Tab-separated table of C-alpha atoms in Angstrom:
chain	number	residue	atom	x	y	z
A	1	MET	CA	69.004	-47.594	67.104
A	2	LYS	CA	65.994	-47.816	69.432
A	3	LYS	CA	63.754	-46.623	66.582
A	4	LEU	CA	65.207	-49.378	64.362
A	5	LEU	CA	64.497	-52.136	66.910
A	6	SER	CA	60.999	-50.782	67.507
A	7	PHE	CA	60.268	-50.892	63.782
A	8	ILE	CA	61.505	-54.502	63.466
A	9	MET	CA	59.269	-55.580	66.338
A	10	LEU	CA	56.313	-53.758	64.810
A	11	CYS	CA	56.822	-55.509	61.469
A	12	SER	CA	57.041	-58.914	63.180
A	13	LEU	CA	53.824	-58.314	65.102
A	14	PHE	CA	52.095	-57.207	61.923
A	15	CYS	CA	53.116	-60.373	60.075
A	16	LEU	CA	52.026	-62.606	62.943
A	17	SER	CA	48.655	-60.904	63.361
A	18	ALA	CA	48.012	-61.125	59.627
A	19	CYS	CA	47.912	-64.905	59.752
A	20	THR	CA	45.463	-66.915	61.802
A	21	VAL	CA	45.406	-70.700	61.799
A	22	ASP	CA	42.654	-72.929	63.106
A	23	LYS	CA	43.526	-76.596	63.262
A	24	ASN	CA	41.155	-79.195	64.656
A	25	THR	CA	42.222	-82.833	64.663
A	26	GLU	CA	39.807	-85.634	65.375
A	27	SER	CA	40.669	-89.309	65.587
A	28	ASP	CA	38.615	-92.473	65.580
A	29	VAL	CA	40.288	-95.510	67.128
A	30	THR	CA	39.088	-99.091	66.801
A	31	SER	CA	40.729	-102.324	67.914
A	32	SER	CA	40.298	-105.966	67.026
A	33	LYS	CA	42.008	-109.338	67.310
A	34	GLU	CA	43.381	-110.512	63.988
A	35	PRO	CA	45.580	-113.482	63.008
A	36	ILE	CA	49.116	-113.021	61.715
A	37	GLN	CA	49.300	-115.587	58.945
A	38	MET	CA	52.913	-115.040	57.931
A	39	PHE	CA	56.034	-113.146	58.925
A	40	MET	CA	59.262	-113.280	56.992
A	41	PHE	CA	62.629	-111.490	57.061
A	42	SER	CA	64.437	-110.329	53.940
A	43	GLN	CA	68.199	-110.231	53.456
A	44	ASP	CA	68.152	-106.424	53.227
A	45	GLY	CA	66.702	-106.016	56.728
A	46	ARG	CA	62.959	-105.827	56.118
A	47	LEU	CA	60.200	-107.673	57.944
A	48	PHE	CA	57.056	-108.695	56.103
A	49	VAL	CA	53.948	-109.368	58.190
A	50	PHE	CA	50.729	-110.633	56.613
A	51	THR	CA	47.437	-110.637	58.496
A	52	ASP	CA	44.187	-111.830	56.979
A	53	LYS	CA	43.436	-108.223	55.946
A	54	GLU	CA	46.692	-106.324	55.345
A	55	SER	CA	50.297	-106.790	54.297
A	56	PHE	CA	52.898	-104.859	56.274
A	57	GLU	CA	56.507	-104.001	55.616
A	58	PHE	CA	58.638	-102.890	58.577
A	59	LYS	CA	62.188	-101.572	58.803
A	60	GLY	CA	64.525	-100.505	61.578
A	61	GLN	CA	67.241	-101.647	63.929
A	62	ASP	CA	64.831	-103.721	66.015
A	63	VAL	CA	63.903	-105.731	62.917
A	64	SER	CA	67.542	-106.770	62.612
A	65	ASN	CA	67.755	-107.387	66.370
A	66	LEU	CA	64.665	-109.600	66.301
A	67	SER	CA	65.997	-111.618	63.383
A	68	THR	CA	69.290	-112.155	65.208
A	69	PHE	CA	67.505	-113.290	68.355
A	70	LEU	CA	65.153	-115.696	66.563
A	71	ASN	CA	68.155	-117.347	64.941
A	72	SER	CA	69.924	-117.844	68.274
A	73	PRO	CA	69.629	-120.871	70.606
A	74	HIS	CA	67.871	-118.621	73.140
A	75	ALA	CA	64.771	-118.458	70.920
A	76	LYS	CA	63.891	-122.040	71.874
A	77	SER	CA	62.978	-120.730	75.325
A	78	ILE	CA	60.308	-118.322	74.108
A	79	GLU	CA	57.282	-118.850	76.311
A	80	LYS	CA	54.797	-116.430	74.718
A	81	VAL	CA	54.639	-113.452	72.379
A	82	SER	CA	52.231	-110.525	72.255
A	83	PRO	CA	52.173	-108.572	68.979
A	84	LYS	CA	50.375	-105.248	68.546
A	85	LEU	CA	49.915	-103.479	65.226
A	86	TYR	CA	48.948	-99.826	64.910
A	87	ILE	CA	47.497	-98.611	61.604
A	88	TYR	CA	47.117	-94.894	60.916
A	89	LEU	CA	45.004	-93.373	58.157
A	90	ASN	CA	44.845	-89.635	57.398
A	91	GLU	CA	42.318	-87.640	55.386
A	92	GLU	CA	44.384	-88.153	52.242
A	93	LYS	CA	43.972	-91.911	52.590
A	94	LYS	CA	47.681	-92.343	53.263
A	95	GLN	CA	48.454	-95.239	55.563
A	96	TRP	CA	51.417	-96.023	57.767
A	97	ALA	CA	51.939	-98.454	60.609
A	98	SER	CA	53.872	-99.257	63.772
A	99	SER	CA	54.462	-102.612	65.402
A	100	TYR	CA	55.249	-103.705	68.945
A	101	LEU	CA	56.210	-107.270	69.744
A	102	LYS	CA	56.596	-108.364	73.347
A	103	VAL	CA	58.670	-111.511	73.706
A	104	LEU	CA	58.573	-113.442	76.976
A	105	VAL	CA	61.337	-115.981	77.563
A	106	LYS	CA	61.234	-118.628	80.282
A	107	ALA	CA	64.829	-119.123	81.287
A	108	ASP	CA	64.560	-121.998	83.753
A	109	LYS	CA	66.194	-124.339	81.222
A	110	LEU	CA	68.911	-121.894	80.200
A	111	THR	CA	72.365	-121.912	81.712
A	112	LYS	CA	73.571	-118.982	83.819
A	113	LYS	CA	75.709	-117.884	80.878
A	114	GLN	CA	72.744	-117.954	78.496
A	115	GLN	CA	70.642	-115.959	80.954
A	116	ASP	CA	73.380	-113.346	81.161
A	117	GLU	CA	73.531	-113.253	77.364
A	118	LEU	CA	69.805	-112.490	77.218
A	119	VAL	CA	70.592	-109.274	79.070
A	120	SER	CA	74.005	-108.364	77.652
A	121	GLN	CA	73.517	-109.375	73.998
A	122	PHE	CA	69.770	-109.138	73.415
A	123	ASN	CA	68.785	-106.429	75.933
A	124	PHE	CA	66.144	-108.482	77.719
A	125	THR	CA	65.078	-107.506	81.220
A	126	GLN	CA	64.496	-109.980	84.007
A	127	ALA	CA	60.797	-109.683	84.757
A	128	SER	CA	61.287	-109.539	88.524
A	129	GLN	CA	63.548	-106.488	88.098
A	130	ALA	CA	61.318	-104.678	85.624
A	131	LYS	CA	59.360	-101.540	86.424
A	132	ASP	CA	55.874	-101.883	87.867
A	133	LYS	CA	54.315	-100.801	84.564
A	134	VAL	CA	56.165	-103.589	82.735
A	135	LYS	CA	55.128	-106.135	85.355
A	136	GLN	CA	51.531	-105.041	84.956
A	137	GLY	CA	51.877	-105.483	81.192
A	138	ILE	CA	53.209	-109.015	81.685
A	139	LYS	CA	50.192	-109.821	83.817
A	140	GLU	CA	47.734	-108.326	81.319
A	141	ASP	CA	49.333	-109.718	78.141
A	142	PHE	CA	50.505	-113.125	79.373
A	143	GLY	CA	48.521	-113.794	82.554
A	144	ILE	CA	51.709	-114.205	84.587
A	145	SER	CA	52.234	-112.476	87.928
A	146	SER	CA	54.316	-114.942	89.950
A	147	GLN	CA	57.727	-116.628	89.628
A	148	LEU	CA	58.957	-113.631	87.655
A	149	ASP	CA	62.584	-114.532	88.377
A	150	VAL	CA	62.542	-117.162	85.621
A	151	PHE	CA	61.068	-114.865	82.977
A	152	TYR	CA	62.775	-112.295	80.759
A	153	ILE	CA	60.929	-109.672	78.710
A	154	LYS	CA	61.818	-107.640	75.638
A	155	THR	CA	59.730	-105.354	73.386
A	156	TYR	CA	60.720	-104.921	69.742
A	157	LYS	CA	59.450	-101.832	67.930
A	158	ALA	CA	59.424	-100.919	64.245
A	159	ASP	CA	57.682	-98.502	61.891
A	160	GLY	CA	56.520	-99.331	58.407
A	161	ILE	CA	53.917	-99.141	55.702
A	162	ILE	CA	51.009	-101.130	54.325
A	163	GLN	CA	51.718	-102.591	50.915
A	164	GLU	CA	49.919	-104.576	48.266
A	165	TYR	CA	51.924	-107.506	46.917
A	166	LYS	CA	51.026	-109.252	43.691
A	167	ASN	CA	52.592	-112.472	44.970
A	168	ARG	CA	50.832	-112.386	48.363
A	169	ASP	CA	48.907	-115.596	47.698
A	170	GLU	CA	52.067	-117.320	46.497
A	171	LEU	CA	53.979	-116.280	49.618
A	172	LEU	CA	51.173	-117.422	51.896
A	173	ALA	CA	51.074	-120.765	50.132
A	174	LYS	CA	54.768	-121.284	50.916
A	175	TYR	CA	55.278	-119.617	54.278
A	176	LYS	CA	51.907	-119.471	56.018
A	177	LEU	CA	52.146	-120.281	59.715
A	178	THR	CA	50.684	-123.615	60.740
A	179	LYS	CA	49.148	-121.879	63.752
A	180	PRO	CA	48.437	-118.165	63.284
A	181	ILE	CA	49.640	-115.717	65.937
A	182	MET	CA	46.828	-113.551	67.248
A	183	ALA	CA	47.630	-109.836	67.240
A	184	THR	CA	45.800	-106.833	68.608
A	185	VAL	CA	45.303	-104.380	65.744
A	186	TYR	CA	44.499	-100.729	66.399
A	187	ARG	CA	43.183	-98.560	63.572
A	188	THR	CA	43.300	-94.779	63.951
A	189	THR	CA	41.685	-92.440	61.434
A	190	TYR	CA	42.618	-88.758	61.559
A	191	THR	CA	40.486	-85.887	60.244
A	192	THR	CA	42.217	-82.514	60.122
A	193	SER	CA	40.676	-79.167	59.154
A	194	LYS	CA	42.833	-76.105	58.505
A	195	SER	CA	41.887	-72.506	57.784
A	196	TYR	CA	44.182	-69.590	56.995
A	197	SER	CA	43.466	-65.870	56.828
A	198	LEU	CA	45.750	-63.113	55.565
A	199	SER	CA	43.727	-60.102	56.692
A	200	ASP	CA	41.275	-60.775	53.840
A	201	THR	CA	43.943	-60.160	51.216
A	202	GLY	CA	43.060	-63.344	49.387
A	203	GLU	CA	46.738	-64.276	48.992
A	204	ASN	CA	48.107	-67.767	48.866
A	205	ILE	CA	48.229	-69.472	52.296
A	206	LEU	CA	52.001	-69.930	51.978
A	207	THR	CA	52.620	-66.179	51.849
A	208	ALA	CA	52.286	-65.520	55.576
A	209	PRO	CA	54.680	-68.221	56.786
A	210	LEU	CA	57.232	-67.122	54.206
A	211	ILE	CA	56.949	-63.505	55.295
A	212	ILE	CA	57.376	-64.423	58.941
A	213	LEU	CA	60.384	-66.645	58.261
A	214	THR	CA	62.155	-64.248	55.902
A	215	ALA	CA	61.414	-60.965	57.691
A	216	PRO	CA	64.391	-61.278	60.063
A	217	LEU	CA	66.592	-61.869	57.006
A	218	TRP	CA	65.576	-59.068	54.665
A	219	ILE	CA	64.791	-56.277	57.153
A	220	PRO	CA	68.374	-55.940	58.490
A	221	VAL	CA	69.747	-55.964	54.937
A	222	ALA	CA	67.441	-53.094	53.953
A	223	MET	CA	68.536	-51.138	56.996
A	224	ILE	CA	72.300	-51.497	56.926
A	225	GLY	CA	72.475	-47.786	56.125
A	226	CYS	CA	70.658	-46.975	59.367
A	227	LEU	CA	73.518	-48.388	61.420
A	228	ASN	CA	75.949	-45.880	59.958
A	229	GLU	CA	76.073	-42.174	60.562
A	230	ARG	CA	74.571	-39.886	57.944
A	231	SER	CA	77.166	-38.605	55.488
A	232	GLY	CA	76.652	-35.838	52.907
A	233	PHE	CA	73.250	-34.896	51.572
A	234	ILE	CA	72.088	-38.501	50.881
A	235	ASP	CA	70.654	-40.573	53.701
A	236	LEU	CA	70.073	-44.265	52.798
A	237	CYS	CA	68.101	-44.974	55.949
A	238	PRO	CA	64.333	-44.494	55.391
A	239	PHE	CA	63.557	-44.617	59.127
A	240	ARG	CA	65.806	-41.902	60.618
């Protein structure tokens, strides 16, 4: 049995040493202020955001939550918003995006019940009770550092893609914001290099991972005979 376990470990080490992977990832990040010209919700839970350069489509629970909040009476107390868009581009020219929208509500004109609803129904946090990092963000994004008791903060997050819409101009003509909302847009470009070696065998790069993953499956099957005692003149175990 000890010989069997030793052989399995030897095979695993051989497979692992036969494959070497070098992976170097570099990223280039730029940021700029760009106007959001339009944002619109669809009935199936999508959010469309058009800047002057790109058209975004976001999905997720927070998209639904944001739509619900904006259609509530509490939305009239929005003091400021701070949107951030993150665009990612890989070496295959595939793009995807993430969005973060900070919403600051000034609740001095809301009733005590409405203030409680901001917390219980919409998951806002009273700014004075927020963590120091959140307070610092309020100061940096909105220029507010005092009278935090009357402010409530909430960040909505969603992932999405960049799309091209044939009717973009038509949509902008109908739904373009009278006053654009300025967003901070971050663009990250990734460059990844990969190299594989199979002990100079020249095999396909997928061979090594498959061997490593399947070795624990096929080795025990081939050695079932080794777990039994030898019977007769035929021994099915090649390692005894």
